[in-house]
Amino acid sequence: MTNDELIWRIAGGSGDGIDSTSQNFAKALMRSGLNVFTHRHYPSRIRGGHTYVEIRASDENVRSRGDGYNFLLSLGDSFARNPKEGAYYGEEEIKPLSENLDELREGGVIVYDSGLLDTDDIENFDERVEENNWHVYDLDLRGLAKEHGREIMRNTAGVGATAAIIGFDLDYIEELMADAMSGDILDANIDVLRDAYESVQEDYDVDAHDVSVPDGSHEEEQVLVSGSHGIAYGALDEGCRFISGYPMTPWTDVFTILTQLMPDVGGISEQVEDEIAAAALAVGASHAGVKAMSGSSGGGFALMSEPLGLAEMTETPLVLVESMRAGPSTGMPTKPEQADLEHVLYTSQGDSHRVVFAPSDPIECYEQTRKAFQVAWEYQIPVMVIYDQKLSGEYRNVPASFFDQEANPSLGSTLTEDEIAEAAHDEFGKFERFRHDPENGVSPRSIPGQKGGHFLATGNEHTPEGHISEDPDNRVNQMDRRLRKMRTIRADLDEDERQDTYGDADADFGLVSWGSQTGTVEEAVDRLNDSGYSVKALSVSEMAPFPERKVREFLDSVDEALVVEMSTTAQFRGHIQKETGDYGDLLSSLLKYNGNPFEPAEIVEAAEIEIEDRLDEPSSQTRLEPAAGD
Amino acid sequence: MSAFSAIGNDREVDQNEFTPGIEPQPTWCPGCGDFGVLKALKGAMAELGKDPEEVLLCTGIGCSGKLNSYFDSYGFHTIHGRSLPVARAAKLANSDLEVVAAGGDGDGYGIGGNHFMHTARENHDMTYIVFNNEVFGLTKGQTSPTSPQGHKSKTQPEGNAKAPIRPLSLGLTSGASYVARTAAVNPNQAKEILVEAMEHDGFSHVDFLTQCPTWNKDAKQYVPYVDIQDSDDYDFDVSDRREAQEMMHETEDALYEGTVLTGRYYVEEGRRSYQQEKRHRGSMPEQPLAERYFDDDAEWERSFDYIDRHK
């Protein structure tokens, strides 16, 4: 399939500009008409340490990183050379080359910076090259960059060499460079780019292999965005003008994007002392009438369970984002996992309720974040958007026109002063902020400073006027009303067509996933169906209230279903069973928790094992867990 | 009509307007110092002519947390130690609100100590009243961060091994631009100080000594007290950080020896409040943010304005 797609991997040390270089190249490929998907792998370290970014580009839809790759640009880890002898463990220096060979496809291309890397240090390098029919380009990229004055430009040299090898038009790259820099720096970079391009064309036969840039064309202009951009822009378009947070990977992505944009849109960003404060600030701002959001990753979200409960009890609208990484505790800061599901669903004391959305791609991130604000402000309830490190950092192209939507700054069920004047007040003239009787559970809401609407918000159980109360009748009324809100939300969400299925509608084998694994599962479905199986998939992107009817429809239509999730304990499968009270015999699990997301081939293999009722163990680092009834 | 027409009402306000007529009587014990805070706060609000509906009173948990059950304004009874982050965000969201936060010594200097330090450092334009009775009241008498060393309680049966927090010094060091101490037994001074604190443009920290006749019987009831501004024995410049610091140390040492000094310790004028500083740096809009949502003419920038960078 090398002619259909390019999967280009750039490897080097953290801090060597791998990320920015790859983003620019991905954009250039997108501008040339291709669909792109990026995957970022990095250590929890600032400088040095093996890191890579993969860009998959194809004229076809790309939904995942794919399996393996066919082009390696290995730049070397420049920071591995700097410190004292023995400062790093292992063979840090050669990792950008040695660590990447296992997944390079047969017939693939290797470009390595001979100014930094020596293949003599790598065991059996030449044998492996021969065995796999790899095409090796040893280029002194560092030397070339130095000639033009700046060693850091070796990335540019690598991109120039890439373009020559795959037959990519340099104009796309030069245009992007001109957007990002100017003057001497731009000139030097363009010189390096062209030098590298030309020297490869002169010295090598670039037609000796099958790796080339596919042709592609878009019908309309595209933008390259990550899931975090989707969330940030969804929030802004829905009128969010207050963001408070504490830095924690990978939540920091959303936090920094919004922080940079807030001054431009007249909003406020607050970096505060801890996550308890972060969520409490969002509660305070929301209470005072601003659409506010906060968020964190697992460990930070643990601290937010207090303010989360406060928002629920005081019926203060609140949106919290949880970007999952591998746990428990600090876990693996830069690796994805889907194991905070139960944490997000059940944290906080008492019979607490929240709405939880779980988007699966940047478009859904945008849509569901907007929805999260609508639900939070209409029903006065905390709403969570849960996603993970994978979706947070991977970029995909989306039609630019998608973002051309109406803004919605509406405060939902919040009253104006005129409406407050007409709303119910008790016999003493006091505004009944937490009335018992609304049928949909939503009581009228006022904001400090509004005439006639003052009330006490309290995390204690309270009367309709907001007074603290332990009266049993009042307690039951208030608990019932808050529960009624959840029922209303469930019914309202059910009216939307929730949860699409993918693949053969008649298939009797199903794959079920959630969040960031959805695209990979869909790709696996295509491959399985192409090779003669009949399979379909369901991606669940709303966790609470659970789309029970839709999930039942799907599960009732198959004989067997494999739940694919990045968790050790099959939390998502457990959630389905809890919500439906059923399907113990139907659902088996494919689990992965080694820090890397699924690849399509792993899902294909597991599905084949299940469909054919074989007893094999998966060959990859995944685990198949049978259904409870098996 | 403005969206928040309670704000900026220029009218005479009677302090009884802050008394909720229909609520249960305070559940504080007879003789509790908290009554003094409530009275002083009502008086101060009336003196400033604040409409009850332009005031947001945020409290924590504990006896002090019940303050806003007996004080009729917009109120937010938050969670233990968290009144400050809620309050300061409300002030950022609507800078026209009069925001007051209140909590106890356990709430403010213990569980909420981190928030106290940072809110003071940022110099948010708000007033923070800490009910300091040197003991946990509502949970029945445990040792608090301000309990003296040696104080015996069910959680420290052999006597408190920890030295107490020094609240005034902590407030100053953290960056509060107004620091004062007053006492429930001195209602006139308390009211005056609260008026000043609310008028002050920045973070005002008021350590409010409140006697606890139930759980802290052995401790002094904060009498006799000395008003340092009225006494010739204490001459120092309240705008001088070093002199204020020295005076605070003297006060904090003396308290546990039975001499109660009260008054203004530090008043820093001319420093920008956090809101002003953010506006100065272009990271906060001039107009109170909350008003925009009710403003039909407000412009809402769209993602299309910033999506260009991704093309």
Coordinates of N, CA and C in Angstrom, one line a residue, chain A residues 573 577 583-588 626-630:
Chain A
R573 N -16.6 -1.5 29.3 CA -17.5 -2.6 29.2 C -18.3 -2.7 30.5
Q577 N -22.5 -2.5 30.8 CA -23.3 -3.6 31.6 C -24.0 -3.0 32.7
Y583 N -26.2 -8.0 28.9 CA -25.1 -8.3 27.9 C -23.8 -8.9 28.5
G584 N -23.9 -9.5 29.7 CA -22.8 -10.1 30.3 C -22.2 -11.2 29.4
D585 N -23.1 -11.9 28.7 CA -22.6 -13.0 27.9 C -22.1 -12.6 26.5
L586 N -22.5 -11.4 26.2 CA -22.3 -11.0 24.8 C -21.0 -10.2 24.6
L587 N -20.5 -9.5 25.6 CA -19.4 -8.6 25.5 C -18.1 -9.2 25.9
S588 N -17.1 -9.3 25.0 CA -15.8 -9.6 25.4 C -14.9 -8.3 25.2
P626 N -12.4 -12.7 27.8 CA -13.7 -13.3 27.4 C -14.9 -12.7 28.1
A627 N -16.0 -12.9 27.5 CA -17.3 -12.4 28.1 C -17.5 -13.2 29.4
A628 N -18.3 -12.6 30.3 CA -18.5 -13.2 31.6 C -19.0 -14.6 31.5
G629 N -19.8 -14.8 30.5 CA -20.5 -16.1 30.3 C -19.6 -17.2 29.7
D630 N -18.5 -16.8 29.1 CA -17.7 -17.8 28.4 C -16.9 -18.6 29.3

